[in-house]
PDB file of C-alpha atoms in Angstrom:
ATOM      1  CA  UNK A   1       2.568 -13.393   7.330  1.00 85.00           C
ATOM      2  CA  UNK A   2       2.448  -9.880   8.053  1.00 93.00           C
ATOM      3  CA  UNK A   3      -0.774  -7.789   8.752  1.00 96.00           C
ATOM      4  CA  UNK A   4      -1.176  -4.277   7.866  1.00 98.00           C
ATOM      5  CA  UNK A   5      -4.331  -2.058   8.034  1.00 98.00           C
ATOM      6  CA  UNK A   6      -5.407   0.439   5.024  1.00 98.00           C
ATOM      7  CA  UNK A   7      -8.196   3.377   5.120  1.00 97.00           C
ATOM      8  CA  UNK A   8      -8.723   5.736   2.426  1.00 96.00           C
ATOM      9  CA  UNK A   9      -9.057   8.818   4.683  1.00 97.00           C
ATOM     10  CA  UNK A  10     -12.307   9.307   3.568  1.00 97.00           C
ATOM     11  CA  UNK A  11     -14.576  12.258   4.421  1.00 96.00           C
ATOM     12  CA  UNK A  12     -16.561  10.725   7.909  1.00 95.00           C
ATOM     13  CA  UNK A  13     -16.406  14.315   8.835  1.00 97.00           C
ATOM     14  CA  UNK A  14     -14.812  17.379   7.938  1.00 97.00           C
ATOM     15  CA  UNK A  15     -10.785  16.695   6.575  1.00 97.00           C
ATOM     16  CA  UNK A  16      -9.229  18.559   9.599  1.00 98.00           C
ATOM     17  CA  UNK A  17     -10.964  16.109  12.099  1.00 98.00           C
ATOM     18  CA  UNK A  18     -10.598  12.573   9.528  1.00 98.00           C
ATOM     19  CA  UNK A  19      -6.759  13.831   9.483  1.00 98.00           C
ATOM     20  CA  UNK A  20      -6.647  13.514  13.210  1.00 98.00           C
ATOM     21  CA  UNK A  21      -8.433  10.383  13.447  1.00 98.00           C
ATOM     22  CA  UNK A  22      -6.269   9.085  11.212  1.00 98.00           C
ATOM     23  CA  UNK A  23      -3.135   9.745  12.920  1.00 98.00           C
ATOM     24  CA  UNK A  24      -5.128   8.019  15.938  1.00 98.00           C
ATOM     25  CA  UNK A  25      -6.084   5.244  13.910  1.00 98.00           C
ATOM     26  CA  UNK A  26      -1.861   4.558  12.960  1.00 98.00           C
ATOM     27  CA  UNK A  27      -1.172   5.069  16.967  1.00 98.00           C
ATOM     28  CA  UNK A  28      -3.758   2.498  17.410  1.00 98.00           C
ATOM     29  CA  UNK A  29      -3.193   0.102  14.883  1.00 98.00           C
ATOM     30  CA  UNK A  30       0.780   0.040  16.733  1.00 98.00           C
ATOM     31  CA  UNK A  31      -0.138  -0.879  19.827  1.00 98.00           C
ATOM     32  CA  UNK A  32      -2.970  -3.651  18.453  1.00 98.00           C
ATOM     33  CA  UNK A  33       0.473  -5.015  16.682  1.00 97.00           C
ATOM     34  CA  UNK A  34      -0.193  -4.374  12.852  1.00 97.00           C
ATOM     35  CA  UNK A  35       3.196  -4.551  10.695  1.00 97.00           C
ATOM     36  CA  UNK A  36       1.740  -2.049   8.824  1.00 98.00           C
ATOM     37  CA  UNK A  37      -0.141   0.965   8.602  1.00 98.00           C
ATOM     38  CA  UNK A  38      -1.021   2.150   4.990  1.00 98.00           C
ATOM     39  CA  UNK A  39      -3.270   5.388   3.737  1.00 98.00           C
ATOM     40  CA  UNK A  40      -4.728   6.054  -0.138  1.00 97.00           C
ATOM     41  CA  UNK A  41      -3.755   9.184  -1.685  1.00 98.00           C
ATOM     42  CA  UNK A  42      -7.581  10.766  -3.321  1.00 97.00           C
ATOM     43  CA  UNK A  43      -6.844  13.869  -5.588  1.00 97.00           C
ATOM     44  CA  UNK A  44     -10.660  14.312  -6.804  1.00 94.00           C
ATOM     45  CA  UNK A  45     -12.682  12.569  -3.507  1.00 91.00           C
ATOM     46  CA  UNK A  46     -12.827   9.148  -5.718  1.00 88.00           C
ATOM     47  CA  UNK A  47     -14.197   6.784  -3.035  1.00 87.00           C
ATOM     48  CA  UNK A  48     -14.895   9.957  -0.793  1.00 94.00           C
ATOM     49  CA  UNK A  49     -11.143  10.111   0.021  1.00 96.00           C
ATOM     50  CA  UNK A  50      -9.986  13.459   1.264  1.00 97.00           C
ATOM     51  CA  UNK A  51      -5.874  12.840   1.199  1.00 98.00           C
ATOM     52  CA  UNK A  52      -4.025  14.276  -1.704  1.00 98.00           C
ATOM     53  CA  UNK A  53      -0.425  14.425  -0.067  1.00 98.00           C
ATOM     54  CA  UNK A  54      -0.345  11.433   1.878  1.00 98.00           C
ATOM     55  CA  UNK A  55       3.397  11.534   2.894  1.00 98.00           C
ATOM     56  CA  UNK A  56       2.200  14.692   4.576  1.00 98.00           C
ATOM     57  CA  UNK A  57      -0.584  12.978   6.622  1.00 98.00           C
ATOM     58  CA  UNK A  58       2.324   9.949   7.590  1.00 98.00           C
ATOM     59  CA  UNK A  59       5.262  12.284   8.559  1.00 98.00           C
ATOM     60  CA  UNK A  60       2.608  13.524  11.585  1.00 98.00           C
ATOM     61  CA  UNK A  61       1.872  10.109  11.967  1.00 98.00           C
ATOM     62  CA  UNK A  62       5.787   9.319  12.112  1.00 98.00           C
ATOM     63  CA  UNK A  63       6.103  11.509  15.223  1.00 98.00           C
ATOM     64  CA  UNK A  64       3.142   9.558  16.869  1.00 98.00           C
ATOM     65  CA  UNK A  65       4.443   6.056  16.468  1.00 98.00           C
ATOM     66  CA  UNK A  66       7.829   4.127  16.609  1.00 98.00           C
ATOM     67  CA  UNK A  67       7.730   0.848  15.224  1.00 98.00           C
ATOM     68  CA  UNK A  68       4.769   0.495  12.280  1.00 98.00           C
ATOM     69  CA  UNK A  69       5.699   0.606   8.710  1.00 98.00           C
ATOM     70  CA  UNK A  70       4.010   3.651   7.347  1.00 99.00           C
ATOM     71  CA  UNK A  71       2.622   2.758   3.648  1.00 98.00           C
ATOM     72  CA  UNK A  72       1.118   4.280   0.714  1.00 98.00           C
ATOM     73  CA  UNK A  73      -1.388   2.708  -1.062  1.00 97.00           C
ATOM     74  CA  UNK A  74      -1.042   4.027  -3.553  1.00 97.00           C
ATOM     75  CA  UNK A  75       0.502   7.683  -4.717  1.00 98.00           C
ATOM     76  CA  UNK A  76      -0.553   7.918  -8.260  1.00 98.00           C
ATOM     77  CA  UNK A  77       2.688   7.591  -9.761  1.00 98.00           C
ATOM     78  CA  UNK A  78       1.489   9.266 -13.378  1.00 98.00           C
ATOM     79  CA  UNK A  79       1.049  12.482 -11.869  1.00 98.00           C
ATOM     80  CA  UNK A  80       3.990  13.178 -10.221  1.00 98.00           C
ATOM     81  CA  UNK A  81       7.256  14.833 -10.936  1.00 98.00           C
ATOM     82  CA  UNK A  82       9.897  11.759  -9.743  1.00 98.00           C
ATOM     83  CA  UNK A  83      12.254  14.150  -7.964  1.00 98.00           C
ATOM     84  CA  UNK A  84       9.919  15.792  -6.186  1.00 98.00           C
ATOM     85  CA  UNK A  85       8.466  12.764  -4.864  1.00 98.00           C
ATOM     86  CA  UNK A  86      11.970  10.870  -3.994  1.00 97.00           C
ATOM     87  CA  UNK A  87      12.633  14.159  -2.034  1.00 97.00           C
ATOM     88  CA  UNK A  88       9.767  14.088   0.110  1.00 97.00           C
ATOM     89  CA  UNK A  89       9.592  10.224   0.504  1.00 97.00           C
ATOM     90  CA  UNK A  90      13.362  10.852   1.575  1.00 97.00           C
ATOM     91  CA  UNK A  91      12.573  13.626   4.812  1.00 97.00           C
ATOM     92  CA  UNK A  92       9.824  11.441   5.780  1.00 97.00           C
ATOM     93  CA  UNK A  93      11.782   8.363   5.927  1.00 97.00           C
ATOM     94  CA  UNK A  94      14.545  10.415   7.699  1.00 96.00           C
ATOM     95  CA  UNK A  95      11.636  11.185  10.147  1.00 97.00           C
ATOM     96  CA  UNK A  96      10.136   7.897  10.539  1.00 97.00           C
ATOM     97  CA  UNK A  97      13.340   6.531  10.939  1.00 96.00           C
ATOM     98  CA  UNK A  98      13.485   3.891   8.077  1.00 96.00           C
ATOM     99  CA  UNK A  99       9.692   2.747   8.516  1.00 98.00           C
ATOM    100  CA  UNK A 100       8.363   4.473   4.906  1.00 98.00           C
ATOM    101  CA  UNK A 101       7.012   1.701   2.524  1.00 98.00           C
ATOM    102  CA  UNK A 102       6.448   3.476  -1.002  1.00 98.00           C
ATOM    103  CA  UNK A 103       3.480   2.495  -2.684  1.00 98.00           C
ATOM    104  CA  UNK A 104       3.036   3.826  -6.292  1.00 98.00           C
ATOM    105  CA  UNK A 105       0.534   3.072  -8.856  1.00 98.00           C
ATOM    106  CA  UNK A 106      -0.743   3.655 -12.197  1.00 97.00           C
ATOM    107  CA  UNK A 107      -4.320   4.780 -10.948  1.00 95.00           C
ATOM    108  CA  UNK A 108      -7.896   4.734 -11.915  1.00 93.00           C
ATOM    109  CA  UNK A 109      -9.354   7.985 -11.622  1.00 94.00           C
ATOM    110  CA  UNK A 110      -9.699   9.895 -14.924  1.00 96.00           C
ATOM    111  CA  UNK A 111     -11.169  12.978 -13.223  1.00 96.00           C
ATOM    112  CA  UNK A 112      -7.693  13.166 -11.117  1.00 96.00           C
ATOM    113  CA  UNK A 113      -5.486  13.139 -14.767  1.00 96.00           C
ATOM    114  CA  UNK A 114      -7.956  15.805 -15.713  1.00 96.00           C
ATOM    115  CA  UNK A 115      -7.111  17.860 -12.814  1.00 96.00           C
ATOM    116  CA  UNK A 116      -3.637  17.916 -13.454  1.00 96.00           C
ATOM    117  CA  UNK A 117      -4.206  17.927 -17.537  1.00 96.00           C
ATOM    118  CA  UNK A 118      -2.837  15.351 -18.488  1.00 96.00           C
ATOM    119  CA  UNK A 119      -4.097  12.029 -20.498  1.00 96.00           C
ATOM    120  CA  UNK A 120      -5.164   9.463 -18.104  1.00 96.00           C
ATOM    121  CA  UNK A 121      -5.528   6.656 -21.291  1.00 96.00           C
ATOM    122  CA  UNK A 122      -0.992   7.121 -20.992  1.00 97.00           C
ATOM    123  CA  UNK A 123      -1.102   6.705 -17.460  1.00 97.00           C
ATOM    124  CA  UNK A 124       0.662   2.898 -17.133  1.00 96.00           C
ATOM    125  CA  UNK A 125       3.184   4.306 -19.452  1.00 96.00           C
ATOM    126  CA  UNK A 126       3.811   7.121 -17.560  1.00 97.00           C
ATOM    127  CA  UNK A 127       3.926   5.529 -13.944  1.00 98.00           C
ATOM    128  CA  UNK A 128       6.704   3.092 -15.602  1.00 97.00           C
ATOM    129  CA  UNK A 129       8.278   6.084 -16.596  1.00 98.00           C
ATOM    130  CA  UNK A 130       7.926   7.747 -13.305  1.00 98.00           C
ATOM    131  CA  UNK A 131       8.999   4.239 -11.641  1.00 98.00           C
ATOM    132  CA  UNK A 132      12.203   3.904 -13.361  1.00 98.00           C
ATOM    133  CA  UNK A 133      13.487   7.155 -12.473  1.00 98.00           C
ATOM    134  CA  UNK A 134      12.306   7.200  -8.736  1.00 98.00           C
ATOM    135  CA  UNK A 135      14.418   3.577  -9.023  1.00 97.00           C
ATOM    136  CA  UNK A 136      17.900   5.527 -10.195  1.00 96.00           C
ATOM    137  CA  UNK A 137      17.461   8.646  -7.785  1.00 96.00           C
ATOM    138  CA  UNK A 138      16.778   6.309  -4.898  1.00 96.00           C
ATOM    139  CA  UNK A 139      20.084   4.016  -5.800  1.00 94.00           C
ATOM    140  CA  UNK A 140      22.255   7.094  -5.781  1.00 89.00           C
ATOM    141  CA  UNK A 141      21.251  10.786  -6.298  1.00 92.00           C
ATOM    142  CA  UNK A 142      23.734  12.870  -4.315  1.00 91.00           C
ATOM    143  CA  UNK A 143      21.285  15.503  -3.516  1.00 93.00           C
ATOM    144  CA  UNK A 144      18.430  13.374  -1.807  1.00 94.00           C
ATOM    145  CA  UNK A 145      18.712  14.071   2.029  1.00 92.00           C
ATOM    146  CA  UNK A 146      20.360  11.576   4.824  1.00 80.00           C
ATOM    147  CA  UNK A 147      21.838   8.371   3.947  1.00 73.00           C
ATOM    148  CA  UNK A 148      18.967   6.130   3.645  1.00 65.00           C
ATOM    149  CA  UNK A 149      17.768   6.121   0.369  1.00 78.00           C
ATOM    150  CA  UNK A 150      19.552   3.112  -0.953  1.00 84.00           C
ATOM    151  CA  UNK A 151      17.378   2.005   1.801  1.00 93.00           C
ATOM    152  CA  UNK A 152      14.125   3.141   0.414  1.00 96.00           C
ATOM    153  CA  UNK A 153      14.943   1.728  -2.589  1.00 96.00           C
ATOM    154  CA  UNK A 154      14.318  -2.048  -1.477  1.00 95.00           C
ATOM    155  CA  UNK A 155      10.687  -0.387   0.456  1.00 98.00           C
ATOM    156  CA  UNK A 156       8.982   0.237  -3.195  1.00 98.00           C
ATOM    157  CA  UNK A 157       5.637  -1.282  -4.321  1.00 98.00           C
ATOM    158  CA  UNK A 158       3.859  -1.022  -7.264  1.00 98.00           C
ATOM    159  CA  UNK A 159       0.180  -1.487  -6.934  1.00 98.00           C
ATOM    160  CA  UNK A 160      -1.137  -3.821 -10.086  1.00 96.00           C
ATOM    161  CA  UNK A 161      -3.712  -5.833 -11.283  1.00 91.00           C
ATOM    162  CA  UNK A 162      -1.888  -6.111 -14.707  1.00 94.00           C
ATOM    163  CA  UNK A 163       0.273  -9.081 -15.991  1.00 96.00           C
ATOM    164  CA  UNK A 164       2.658  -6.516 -17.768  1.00 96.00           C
ATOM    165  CA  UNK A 165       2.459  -4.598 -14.434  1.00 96.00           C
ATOM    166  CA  UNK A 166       3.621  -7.457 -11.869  1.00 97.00           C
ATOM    167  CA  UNK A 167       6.470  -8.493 -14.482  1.00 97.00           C
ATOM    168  CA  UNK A 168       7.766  -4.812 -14.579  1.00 97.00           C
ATOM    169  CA  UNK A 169       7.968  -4.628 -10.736  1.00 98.00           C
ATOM    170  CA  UNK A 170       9.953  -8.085 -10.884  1.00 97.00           C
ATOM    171  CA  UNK A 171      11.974  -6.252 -13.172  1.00 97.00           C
ATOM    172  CA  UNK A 172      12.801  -3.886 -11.100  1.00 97.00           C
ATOM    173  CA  UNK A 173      12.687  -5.769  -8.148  1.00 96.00           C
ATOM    174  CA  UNK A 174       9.538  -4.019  -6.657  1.00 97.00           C
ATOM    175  CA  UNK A 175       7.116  -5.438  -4.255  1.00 98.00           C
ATOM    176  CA  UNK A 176       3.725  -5.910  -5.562  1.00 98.00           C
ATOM    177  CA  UNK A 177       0.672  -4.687  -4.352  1.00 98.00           C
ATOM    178  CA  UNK A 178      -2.399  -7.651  -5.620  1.00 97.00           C
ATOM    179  CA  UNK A 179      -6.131  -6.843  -5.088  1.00 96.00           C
ATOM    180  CA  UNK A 180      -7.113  -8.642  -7.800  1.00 94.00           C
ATOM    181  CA  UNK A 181      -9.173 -11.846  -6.624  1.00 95.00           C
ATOM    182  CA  UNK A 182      -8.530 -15.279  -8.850  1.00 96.00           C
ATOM    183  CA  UNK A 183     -12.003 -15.715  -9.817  1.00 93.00           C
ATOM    184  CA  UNK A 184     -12.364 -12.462 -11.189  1.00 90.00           C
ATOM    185  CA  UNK A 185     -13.001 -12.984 -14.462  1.00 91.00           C
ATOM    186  CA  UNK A 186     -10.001 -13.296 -17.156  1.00 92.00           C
ATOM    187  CA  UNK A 187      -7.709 -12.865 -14.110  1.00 95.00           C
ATOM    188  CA  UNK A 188      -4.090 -14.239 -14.355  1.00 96.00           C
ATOM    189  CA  UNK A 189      -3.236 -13.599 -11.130  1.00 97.00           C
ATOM    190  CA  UNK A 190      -1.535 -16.674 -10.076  1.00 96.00           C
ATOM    191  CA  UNK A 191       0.685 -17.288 -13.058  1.00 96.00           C
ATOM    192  CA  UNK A 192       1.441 -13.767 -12.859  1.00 97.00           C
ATOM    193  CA  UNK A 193       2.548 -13.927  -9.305  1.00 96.00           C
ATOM    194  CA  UNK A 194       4.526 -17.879 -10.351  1.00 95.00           C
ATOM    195  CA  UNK A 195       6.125 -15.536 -12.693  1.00 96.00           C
ATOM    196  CA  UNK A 196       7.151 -12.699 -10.086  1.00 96.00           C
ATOM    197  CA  UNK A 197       8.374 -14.972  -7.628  1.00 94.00           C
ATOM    198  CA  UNK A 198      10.483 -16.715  -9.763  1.00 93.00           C
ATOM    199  CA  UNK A 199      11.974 -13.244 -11.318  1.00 94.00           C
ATOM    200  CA  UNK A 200      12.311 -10.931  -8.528  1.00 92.00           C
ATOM    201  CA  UNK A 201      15.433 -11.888  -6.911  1.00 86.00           C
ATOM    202  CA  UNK A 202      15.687 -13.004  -3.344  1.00 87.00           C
ATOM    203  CA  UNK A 203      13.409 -11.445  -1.484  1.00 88.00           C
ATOM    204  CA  UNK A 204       9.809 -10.994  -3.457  1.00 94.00           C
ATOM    205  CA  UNK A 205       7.492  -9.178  -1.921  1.00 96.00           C
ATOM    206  CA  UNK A 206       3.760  -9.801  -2.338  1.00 97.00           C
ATOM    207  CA  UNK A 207       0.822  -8.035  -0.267  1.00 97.00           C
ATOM    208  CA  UNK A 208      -2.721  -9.237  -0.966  1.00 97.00           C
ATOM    209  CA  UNK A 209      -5.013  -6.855  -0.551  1.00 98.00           C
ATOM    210  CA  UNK A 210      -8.442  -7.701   0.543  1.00 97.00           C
ATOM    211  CA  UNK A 211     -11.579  -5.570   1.888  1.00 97.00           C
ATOM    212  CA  UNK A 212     -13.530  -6.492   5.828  1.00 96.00           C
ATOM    213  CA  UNK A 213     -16.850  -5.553   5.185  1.00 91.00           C
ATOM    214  CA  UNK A 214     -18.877  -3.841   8.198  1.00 85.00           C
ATOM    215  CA  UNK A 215     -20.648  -6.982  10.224  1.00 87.00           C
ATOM    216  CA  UNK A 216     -18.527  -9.480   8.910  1.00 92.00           C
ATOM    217  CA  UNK A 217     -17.428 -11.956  11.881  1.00 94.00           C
ATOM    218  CA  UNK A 218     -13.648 -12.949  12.149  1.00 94.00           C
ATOM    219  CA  UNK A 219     -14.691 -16.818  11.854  1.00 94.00           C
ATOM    220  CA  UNK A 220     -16.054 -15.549   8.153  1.00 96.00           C
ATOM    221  CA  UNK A 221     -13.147 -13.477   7.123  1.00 96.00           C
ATOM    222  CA  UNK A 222     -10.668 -16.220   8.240  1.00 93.00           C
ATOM    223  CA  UNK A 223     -12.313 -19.050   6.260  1.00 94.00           C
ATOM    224  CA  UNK A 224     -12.310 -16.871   3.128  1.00 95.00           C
ATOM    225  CA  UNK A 225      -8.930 -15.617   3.019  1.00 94.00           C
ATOM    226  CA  UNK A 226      -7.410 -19.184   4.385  1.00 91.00           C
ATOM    227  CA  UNK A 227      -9.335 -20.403   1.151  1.00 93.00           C
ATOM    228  CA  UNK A 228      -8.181 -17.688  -1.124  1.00 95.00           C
ATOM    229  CA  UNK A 229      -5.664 -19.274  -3.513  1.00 95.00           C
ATOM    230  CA  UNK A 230      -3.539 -16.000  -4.059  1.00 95.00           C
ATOM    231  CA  UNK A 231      -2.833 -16.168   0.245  1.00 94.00           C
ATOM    232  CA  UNK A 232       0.241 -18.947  -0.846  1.00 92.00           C
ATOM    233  CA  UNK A 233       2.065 -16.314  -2.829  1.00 93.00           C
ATOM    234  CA  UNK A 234       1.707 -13.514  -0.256  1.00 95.00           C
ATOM    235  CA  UNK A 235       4.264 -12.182   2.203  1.00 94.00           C
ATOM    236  CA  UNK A 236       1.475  -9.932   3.850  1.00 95.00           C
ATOM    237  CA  UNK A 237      -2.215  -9.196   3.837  1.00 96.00           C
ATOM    238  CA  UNK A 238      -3.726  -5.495   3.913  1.00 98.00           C
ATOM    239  CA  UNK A 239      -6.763  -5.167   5.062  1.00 98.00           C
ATOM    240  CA  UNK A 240      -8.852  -1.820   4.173  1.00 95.00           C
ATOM    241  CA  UNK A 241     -12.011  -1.711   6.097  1.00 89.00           C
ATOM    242  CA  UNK A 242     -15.153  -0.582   4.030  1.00 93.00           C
ATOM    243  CA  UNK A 243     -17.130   1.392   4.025  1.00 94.00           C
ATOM    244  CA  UNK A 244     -14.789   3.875   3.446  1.00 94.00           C
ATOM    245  CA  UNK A 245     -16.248   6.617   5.101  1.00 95.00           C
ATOM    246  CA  UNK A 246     -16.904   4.909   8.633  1.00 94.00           C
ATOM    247  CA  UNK A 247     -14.817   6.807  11.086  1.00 95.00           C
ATOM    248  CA  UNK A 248     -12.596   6.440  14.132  1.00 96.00           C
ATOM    249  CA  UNK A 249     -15.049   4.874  16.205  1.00 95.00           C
ATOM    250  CA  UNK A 250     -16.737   2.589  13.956  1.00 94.00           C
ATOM    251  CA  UNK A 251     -13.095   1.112  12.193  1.00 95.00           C
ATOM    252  CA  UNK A 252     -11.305   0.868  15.976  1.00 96.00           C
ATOM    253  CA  UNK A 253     -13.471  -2.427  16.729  1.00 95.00           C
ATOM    254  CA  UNK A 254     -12.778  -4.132  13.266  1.00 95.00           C
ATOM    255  CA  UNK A 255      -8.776  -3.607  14.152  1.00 97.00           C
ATOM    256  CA  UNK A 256      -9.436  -4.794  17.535  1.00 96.00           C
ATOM    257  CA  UNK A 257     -11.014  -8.380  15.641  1.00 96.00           C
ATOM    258  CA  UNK A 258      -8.549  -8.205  13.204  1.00 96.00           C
ATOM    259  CA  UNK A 259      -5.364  -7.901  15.513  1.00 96.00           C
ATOM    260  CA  UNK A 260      -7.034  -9.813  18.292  1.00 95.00           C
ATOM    261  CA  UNK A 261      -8.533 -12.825  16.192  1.00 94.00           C
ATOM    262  CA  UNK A 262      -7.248 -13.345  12.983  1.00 92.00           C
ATOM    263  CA  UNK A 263      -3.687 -12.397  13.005  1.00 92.00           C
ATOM    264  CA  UNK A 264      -2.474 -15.046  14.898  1.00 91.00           C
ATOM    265  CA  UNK A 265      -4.264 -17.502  12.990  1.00 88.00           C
ATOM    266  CA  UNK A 266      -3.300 -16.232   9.642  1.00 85.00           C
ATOM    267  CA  UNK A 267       0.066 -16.278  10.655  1.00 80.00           C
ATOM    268  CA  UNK A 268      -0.294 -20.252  11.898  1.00 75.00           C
ATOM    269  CA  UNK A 269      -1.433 -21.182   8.065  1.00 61.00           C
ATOM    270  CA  UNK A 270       0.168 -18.596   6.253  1.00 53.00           C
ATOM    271  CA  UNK A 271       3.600 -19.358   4.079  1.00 56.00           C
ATOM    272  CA  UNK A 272       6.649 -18.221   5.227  1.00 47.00           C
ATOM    273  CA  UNK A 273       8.089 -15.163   3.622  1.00 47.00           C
ATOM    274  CA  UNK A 274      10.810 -16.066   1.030  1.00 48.00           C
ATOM    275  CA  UNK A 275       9.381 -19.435   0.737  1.00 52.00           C
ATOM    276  CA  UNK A 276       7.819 -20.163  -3.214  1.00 52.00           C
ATOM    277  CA  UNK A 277       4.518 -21.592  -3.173  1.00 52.00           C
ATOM    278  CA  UNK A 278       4.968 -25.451  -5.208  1.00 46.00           C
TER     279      UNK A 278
END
């Protein structure tokens, strides 16, 4: 199982200075040996974020590292224009050099729809909408930049807590992006992901997402996530450390335990990738 480490950019101080400790966070979270390294996109400040163009923030980030993935968790897919955002996921894969992971989602913040005017109650329907045609540019649009974004194409995730969301990425062969926990109430998350493993081709992808709370000791986190049934159908975990407006300092030391302490662990009990859960 892969590890990969998520902040929400939120404002611990001004957004000049939380975009440069971000950018030290990524360089960090490389050399502690996360897979991945994965920033929210915040239109309206919803959980204090401060990042509305987070391919922005990653192509500086891209020139600071060599080997992370560099994700998005998510960019609201409803309010974009799908050309626009192929062509700007495309230069900053060029620039990362393959490493972009392309995390859209339907999003939950009304007040960001409002900003743009537009109805946030048509939002699923219009981040399938946006998802299908991101899909065709990426297989083939002459005009995107470079080579690679047949490439990119198999590096899209669609963030879901939905059963009618985690069958359309199988559809479409998208990984999906799970925070939903199984005792939520009325969740279906693990016949929804039995479903998505059996109908997205050879490789599914699956990243649970789950939340290290400030104080929480690696010997806790471990025993909960070993225990959490949705780990069996998961290719990766992504951790976002809360709250989200600690800063550099105070999120460095949770890496360092998560890296240090419970990676290698994780990855003793964890599943296989490509192998389906019985």
């Amino acid at each position: 199982m892969e590890l990969g480490y998520l902040t929400h950019v939120a404002d611990w101080a001004a957004p000049a200075q939380v975009y440069r400790d971000t950018i030290e966070m990524a360089v960090a979270a490389e050399e502690l040996g996360f897979a991945s390294f994965w920033v929210a996109q915040h239109h309206t400040r919803a959980l204090f974020g401060v990042l509305p163009s987070p391919l922005v923030l990653l192509a500086a980030v891209a020139q600071r590292t060599s080997t992370i993935k560099l994700g998005t968790a998510v960019v609201v897919a409803p309010l974009e224009q799908p050309r626009r955002l192929a062509e700007d996921a495309a230069v900053l894969d060029l620039l990362a050099g393959g490493r972009l992971q392309l995390g859209v989602g339907a999003g939950s913040d009304a007040s960001a729809a409002a900003a743009f005017g537009l109805d946030h109650e048509s939002r699923h329907r219009r981040c399938a909408e946006v998802v299908d045609e991101l899909c065709t540019l990426l297989e083939g649009d002459e005009h995107l930049p470079g080579d690679g974004a047949r490439a990119l194409r198999d590096r899209l995730w669609w963030a879901t807590g939905s059963a009618a969301g985690v069958d359309a990425a199988a559809a479409r062969r998208i990984g999906v992006i799970s925070g939903r926990p199984a005792d939520a109430e009325g969740s279906t998350v693990l016949p929804d992901l039995a479903r998505y493993w059996n109908r997205a081709g050879e490789r599914p992808r699956v990243a649970m997402s789950r939340v290290a709370r400030a104080g929480q000791s690696a010997d806790e986190l471990l025993a909960r996530w070993q225990a959490d049934p949705v780990l069996p159908w998961a290719t990766e975990l992504i951790v976002q450390s809360q709250p989200t407006r600690a800063g550099l300092a105070q999120q460095l030391p949770v890496m360092r335990m998560l890296a240090g302490e419970l990676a290698p662990a994780l990855a003793a009990v964890a599943p296989r990738p490509g192998m389906v859960p019985a």
